[in-house]
mmCIF file of N, CA and C in Angstrom:
data_model
loop_
_atom_site.group_PDB
_atom_site.id
_atom_site.type_symbol
_atom_site.label_atom_id
_atom_site.label_comp_id
_atom_site.label_asym_id
_atom_site.label_seq_id
_atom_site.Cartn_x
_atom_site.Cartn_y
_atom_site.Cartn_z
ATOM 1 N N UNK A 68 22.983 6.841 5.596
ATOM 2 C CA UNK A 68 21.697 6.802 4.912
ATOM 3 C C UNK A 68 21.757 5.782 3.771
ATOM 4 N N UNK A 69 20.712 5.000 3.637
ATOM 5 C CA UNK A 69 20.643 3.972 2.596
ATOM 6 C C UNK A 69 20.318 4.598 1.246
ATOM 7 N N UNK A 70 20.767 3.934 0.200
ATOM 8 C CA UNK A 70 20.394 4.370 -1.145
ATOM 9 C C UNK A 70 18.908 4.128 -1.343
ATOM 10 N N UNK A 71 18.268 5.043 -2.027
ATOM 11 C CA UNK A 71 16.836 4.931 -2.280
ATOM 12 C C UNK A 71 16.608 4.956 -3.783
ATOM 13 N N UNK A 72 15.838 4.001 -4.252
ATOM 14 C CA UNK A 72 15.459 3.953 -5.660
ATOM 15 C C UNK A 72 13.947 4.060 -5.717
ATOM 16 N N UNK A 73 13.451 4.952 -6.549
ATOM 17 C CA UNK A 73 12.005 5.138 -6.666
ATOM 18 C C UNK A 73 11.573 4.920 -8.110
ATOM 19 N N UNK A 74 10.413 4.361 -8.266
ATOM 20 C CA UNK A 74 9.798 4.200 -9.586
ATOM 21 C C UNK A 74 8.439 4.879 -9.534
ATOM 22 N N UNK A 75 8.152 5.666 -10.547
ATOM 23 C CA UNK A 75 6.891 6.393 -10.574
ATOM 24 C C UNK A 75 6.109 5.970 -11.806
ATOM 25 N N UNK A 76 4.874 5.620 -11.602
ATOM 26 C CA UNK A 76 3.990 5.270 -12.709
ATOM 27 C C UNK A 76 2.809 6.222 -12.728
ATOM 28 N N UNK A 77 2.388 6.594 -13.901
ATOM 29 C CA UNK A 77 1.236 7.480 -14.041
ATOM 30 C C UNK A 77 0.066 6.616 -14.489
ATOM 31 N N UNK A 78 -0.882 6.416 -13.601
ATOM 32 C CA UNK A 78 -1.983 5.505 -13.883
ATOM 33 C C UNK A 78 -3.290 6.209 -14.236
ATOM 34 N N UNK A 79 -3.374 7.509 -14.012
ATOM 35 C CA UNK A 79 -4.674 8.167 -14.164
ATOM 36 C C UNK A 79 -4.634 9.456 -14.981
ATOM 37 N N UNK A 80 -3.621 9.631 -15.788
ATOM 38 C CA UNK A 80 -3.481 10.781 -16.678
ATOM 39 C C UNK A 80 -3.344 12.109 -15.928
ATOM 40 N N UNK A 81 -2.830 12.106 -14.704
ATOM 41 C CA UNK A 81 -2.644 13.362 -13.980
ATOM 42 C C UNK A 81 -1.367 14.079 -14.396
ATOM 43 N N UNK A 82 -0.357 13.360 -14.844
ATOM 44 C CA UNK A 82 0.918 13.974 -15.202
ATOM 45 C C UNK A 82 1.177 14.016 -16.701
ATOM 46 N N UNK A 83 0.553 13.130 -17.446
ATOM 47 C CA UNK A 83 0.690 13.112 -18.897
ATOM 48 C C UNK A 83 -0.705 12.978 -19.501
ATOM 49 N N UNK A 84 -0.899 13.399 -20.758
ATOM 50 C CA UNK A 84 -2.246 13.402 -21.337
ATOM 51 C C UNK A 84 -2.812 12.030 -21.695
ATOM 52 N N UNK A 85 -1.995 10.997 -21.676
ATOM 53 C CA UNK A 85 -2.451 9.653 -22.037
ATOM 54 C C UNK A 85 -2.092 8.676 -20.932
ATOM 55 N N UNK A 86 -2.603 7.469 -21.048
ATOM 56 C CA UNK A 86 -2.189 6.434 -20.112
ATOM 57 C C UNK A 86 -0.724 6.095 -20.369
ATOM 58 N N UNK A 87 -0.051 5.574 -19.363
ATOM 59 C CA UNK A 87 1.394 5.362 -19.449
ATOM 60 C C UNK A 87 1.791 4.337 -20.508
ATOM 61 N N UNK A 88 0.861 3.504 -20.960
ATOM 62 C CA UNK A 88 1.189 2.500 -21.970
ATOM 63 C C UNK A 88 1.177 3.085 -23.385
ATOM 64 N N UNK A 89 0.574 4.245 -23.576
ATOM 65 C CA UNK A 89 0.435 4.836 -24.911
ATOM 66 C C UNK A 89 1.770 4.984 -25.643
ATOM 67 N N UNK A 90 2.840 5.449 -24.998
ATOM 68 C CA UNK A 90 4.116 5.540 -25.723
ATOM 69 C C UNK A 90 4.649 4.180 -26.179
ATOM 70 N N UNK A 91 4.374 3.142 -25.414
ATOM 71 C CA UNK A 91 4.810 1.793 -25.803
ATOM 72 C C UNK A 91 4.056 1.360 -27.052
ATOM 73 N N UNK A 92 2.735 1.562 -27.053
ATOM 74 C CA UNK A 92 1.932 1.202 -28.222
ATOM 75 C C UNK A 92 2.400 1.978 -29.451
ATOM 76 N N UNK A 93 2.651 3.260 -29.268
ATOM 77 C CA UNK A 93 3.078 4.093 -30.394
ATOM 78 C C UNK A 93 4.433 3.630 -30.925
ATOM 79 N N UNK A 94 5.369 3.390 -30.029
ATOM 80 C CA UNK A 94 6.722 2.995 -30.443
ATOM 81 C C UNK A 94 6.718 1.684 -31.226
ATOM 82 N N UNK A 95 5.941 0.714 -30.753
ATOM 83 C CA UNK A 95 5.925 -0.600 -31.392
ATOM 84 C C UNK A 95 4.786 -0.767 -32.392
ATOM 85 N N UNK A 96 4.084 0.335 -32.672
ATOM 86 C CA UNK A 96 3.001 0.351 -33.664
ATOM 87 C C UNK A 96 1.907 -0.667 -33.341
ATOM 88 N N UNK A 97 1.503 -0.680 -32.072
ATOM 89 C CA UNK A 97 0.403 -1.528 -31.618
ATOM 90 C C UNK A 97 -0.873 -0.710 -31.601
ATOM 91 N N UNK A 98 -1.987 -1.341 -31.905
ATOM 92 C CA UNK A 98 -3.300 -0.720 -31.759
ATOM 93 C C UNK A 98 -3.713 -0.888 -30.298
ATOM 94 N N UNK A 99 -3.707 0.206 -29.552
ATOM 95 C CA UNK A 99 -4.018 0.149 -28.127
ATOM 96 C C UNK A 99 -5.400 -0.402 -27.836
ATOM 97 N N UNK A 100 -6.396 0.018 -28.617
ATOM 98 C CA UNK A 100 -7.768 -0.458 -28.391
ATOM 99 C C UNK A 100 -7.849 -1.972 -28.584
ATOM 100 N N UNK A 101 -7.184 -2.469 -29.610
ATOM 101 C CA UNK A 101 -7.182 -3.916 -29.860
ATOM 102 C C UNK A 101 -6.449 -4.648 -28.735
ATOM 103 N N UNK A 102 -5.326 -4.098 -28.289
ATOM 104 C CA UNK A 102 -4.567 -4.715 -27.202
ATOM 105 C C UNK A 102 -5.440 -4.869 -25.966
ATOM 106 N N UNK A 103 -6.146 -3.778 -25.577
ATOM 107 C CA UNK A 103 -6.967 -3.829 -24.360
ATOM 108 C C UNK A 103 -8.158 -4.762 -24.532
ATOM 109 N N UNK A 104 -8.750 -4.796 -25.728
ATOM 110 C CA UNK A 104 -9.877 -5.707 -25.970
ATOM 111 C C UNK A 104 -9.425 -7.163 -25.831
ATOM 112 N N UNK A 105 -8.272 -7.487 -26.406
ATOM 113 C CA UNK A 105 -7.744 -8.851 -26.303
ATOM 114 C C UNK A 105 -7.364 -9.176 -24.859
ATOM 115 N N UNK A 106 -6.833 -8.193 -24.153
ATOM 116 C CA UNK A 106 -6.461 -8.389 -22.753
ATOM 117 C C UNK A 106 -7.702 -8.715 -21.916
ATOM 118 N N UNK A 107 -8.774 -7.929 -22.106
ATOM 119 C CA UNK A 107 -10.022 -8.178 -21.360
ATOM 120 C C UNK A 107 -10.585 -9.555 -21.681
ATOM 121 N N UNK A 108 -10.541 -9.928 -22.962
ATOM 122 C CA UNK A 108 -11.060 -11.231 -23.383
ATOM 123 C C UNK A 108 -10.281 -12.368 -22.718
ATOM 124 N N UNK A 109 -8.963 -12.237 -22.658
ATOM 125 C CA UNK A 109 -8.140 -13.279 -22.039
ATOM 126 C C UNK A 109 -8.392 -13.353 -20.532
ATOM 127 N N UNK A 110 -8.544 -12.203 -19.886
ATOM 128 C CA UNK A 110 -8.850 -12.182 -18.449
ATOM 129 C C UNK A 110 -10.184 -12.877 -18.194
ATOM 130 N N UNK A 111 -11.200 -12.564 -19.011
ATOM 131 C CA UNK A 111 -12.518 -13.184 -18.844
ATOM 132 C C UNK A 111 -12.443 -14.695 -19.038
ATOM 133 N N UNK A 112 -11.656 -15.145 -20.010
ATOM 134 C CA UNK A 112 -11.517 -16.585 -20.259
ATOM 135 C C UNK A 112 -10.867 -17.279 -19.064
ATOM 136 N N UNK A 113 -9.868 -16.649 -18.482
ATOM 137 C CA UNK A 113 -9.203 -17.236 -17.314
ATOM 138 C C UNK A 113 -10.132 -17.258 -16.105
ATOM 139 N N UNK A 114 -10.903 -16.203 -15.944
ATOM 140 C CA UNK A 114 -11.863 -16.161 -14.833
ATOM 141 C C UNK A 114 -12.943 -17.221 -15.013
ATOM 142 N N UNK A 115 -13.341 -17.469 -16.259
ATOM 143 C CA UNK A 115 -14.346 -18.498 -16.535
ATOM 144 C C UNK A 115 -13.833 -19.885 -16.152
ATOM 145 N N UNK A 116 -12.518 -20.040 -16.109
ATOM 146 C CA UNK A 116 -11.902 -21.302 -15.687
ATOM 147 C C UNK A 116 -11.745 -21.367 -14.169
ATOM 148 N N UNK A 117 -12.228 -20.321 -13.486
ATOM 149 C CA UNK A 117 -12.154 -20.298 -12.026
ATOM 150 C C UNK A 117 -10.886 -19.688 -11.463
ATOM 151 N N UNK A 118 -10.094 -19.057 -12.320
ATOM 152 C CA UNK A 118 -8.851 -18.442 -11.854
ATOM 153 C C UNK A 118 -9.108 -17.011 -11.391
ATOM 154 N N UNK A 119 -8.382 -16.584 -10.380
ATOM 155 C CA UNK A 119 -8.467 -15.220 -9.871
ATOM 156 C C UNK A 119 -7.407 -14.393 -10.587
ATOM 157 N N UNK A 120 -7.834 -13.494 -11.452
ATOM 158 C CA UNK A 120 -6.915 -12.722 -12.285
ATOM 159 C C UNK A 120 -7.108 -11.237 -12.010
ATOM 160 N N UNK A 121 -6.010 -10.530 -11.794
ATOM 161 C CA UNK A 121 -6.064 -9.088 -11.592
ATOM 162 C C UNK A 121 -6.013 -8.406 -12.952
ATOM 163 N N UNK A 122 -7.130 -7.855 -13.364
ATOM 164 C CA UNK A 122 -7.229 -7.231 -14.685
ATOM 165 C C UNK A 122 -6.319 -6.012 -14.806
ATOM 166 N N UNK A 123 -6.075 -5.325 -13.687
ATOM 167 C CA UNK A 123 -5.265 -4.109 -13.717
ATOM 168 C C UNK A 123 -3.792 -4.364 -14.003
ATOM 169 N N UNK A 124 -3.311 -5.561 -13.733
ATOM 170 C CA UNK A 124 -1.892 -5.839 -13.972
ATOM 171 C C UNK A 124 -1.649 -6.981 -14.960
ATOM 172 N N UNK A 125 -2.698 -7.636 -15.419
ATOM 173 C CA UNK A 125 -2.536 -8.772 -16.326
ATOM 174 C C UNK A 125 -1.838 -8.372 -17.624
ATOM 175 N N UNK A 126 -2.057 -7.142 -18.056
ATOM 176 C CA UNK A 126 -1.453 -6.692 -19.309
ATOM 177 C C UNK A 126 0.080 -6.793 -19.270
ATOM 178 N N UNK A 127 0.665 -6.697 -18.091
ATOM 179 C CA UNK A 127 2.121 -6.811 -17.984
ATOM 180 C C UNK A 127 2.593 -8.191 -18.436
ATOM 181 N N UNK A 128 1.804 -9.215 -18.135
ATOM 182 C CA UNK A 128 2.127 -10.565 -18.621
ATOM 183 C C UNK A 128 2.099 -10.610 -20.145
ATOM 184 N N UNK A 129 1.139 -9.912 -20.734
ATOM 185 C CA UNK A 129 1.050 -9.887 -22.203
ATOM 186 C C UNK A 129 2.262 -9.185 -22.801
ATOM 187 N N UNK A 130 2.710 -8.096 -22.161
ATOM 188 C CA UNK A 130 3.922 -7.425 -22.635
ATOM 189 C C UNK A 130 5.108 -8.388 -22.620
ATOM 190 N N UNK A 131 5.236 -9.171 -21.549
ATOM 191 C CA UNK A 131 6.335 -10.137 -21.457
ATOM 192 C C UNK A 131 6.216 -11.211 -22.535
ATOM 193 N N UNK A 132 4.993 -11.666 -22.798
ATOM 194 C CA UNK A 132 4.782 -12.660 -23.855
ATOM 195 C C UNK A 132 5.169 -12.093 -25.216
ATOM 196 N N UNK A 133 4.787 -10.838 -25.478
ATOM 197 C CA UNK A 133 5.148 -10.202 -26.746
ATOM 198 C C UNK A 133 6.662 -10.063 -26.865
ATOM 199 N N UNK A 134 7.305 -9.739 -25.773
ATOM 200 C CA UNK A 134 8.762 -9.583 -25.794
ATOM 201 C C UNK A 134 9.436 -10.919 -26.112
ATOM 202 N N UNK A 135 8.942 -11.970 -25.478
ATOM 203 C CA UNK A 135 9.506 -13.300 -25.745
ATOM 204 C C UNK A 135 9.301 -13.692 -27.205
ATOM 205 N N UNK A 136 8.170 -13.295 -27.766
ATOM 206 C CA UNK A 136 7.868 -13.606 -29.168
ATOM 207 C C UNK A 136 8.521 -12.597 -30.111
ATOM 208 N N UNK A 137 9.261 -11.667 -29.548
ATOM 209 C CA UNK A 137 9.975 -10.620 -30.277
ATOM 210 C C UNK A 137 9.053 -9.654 -31.000
ATOM 211 N N UNK A 138 7.791 -9.560 -30.562
ATOM 212 C CA UNK A 138 6.898 -8.545 -31.115
ATOM 213 C C UNK A 138 7.299 -7.162 -30.625
ATOM 214 N N UNK A 139 8.021 -7.110 -29.516
ATOM 215 C CA UNK A 139 8.474 -5.835 -28.957
ATOM 216 C C UNK A 139 9.977 -5.671 -29.160
ATOM 217 N N UNK A 140 10.454 -6.047 -30.314
ATOM 218 C CA UNK A 140 11.884 -5.956 -30.599
ATOM 219 C C UNK A 140 12.190 -4.622 -31.259
ATOM 220 N N UNK A 141 13.246 -3.978 -30.797
ATOM 221 C CA UNK A 141 13.669 -2.706 -31.417
ATOM 222 C C UNK A 141 14.379 -2.955 -32.718
#
């Protein structure tokens, strides 16, 4: 039998009372509402340039950008 690795994400608050990103915002002292507003604005700007952007996963790119800028440094 092959080794199996599973990853579980909670996307709709069925297993925890908040969205799965809430602990990240809390830990790094981010304003979640501001983060999502800026994320939507950036997605809209990219779409206005004719790019096809998935709004549901674009925030992951922002997390990576913050990490590179050390905004998400422990």
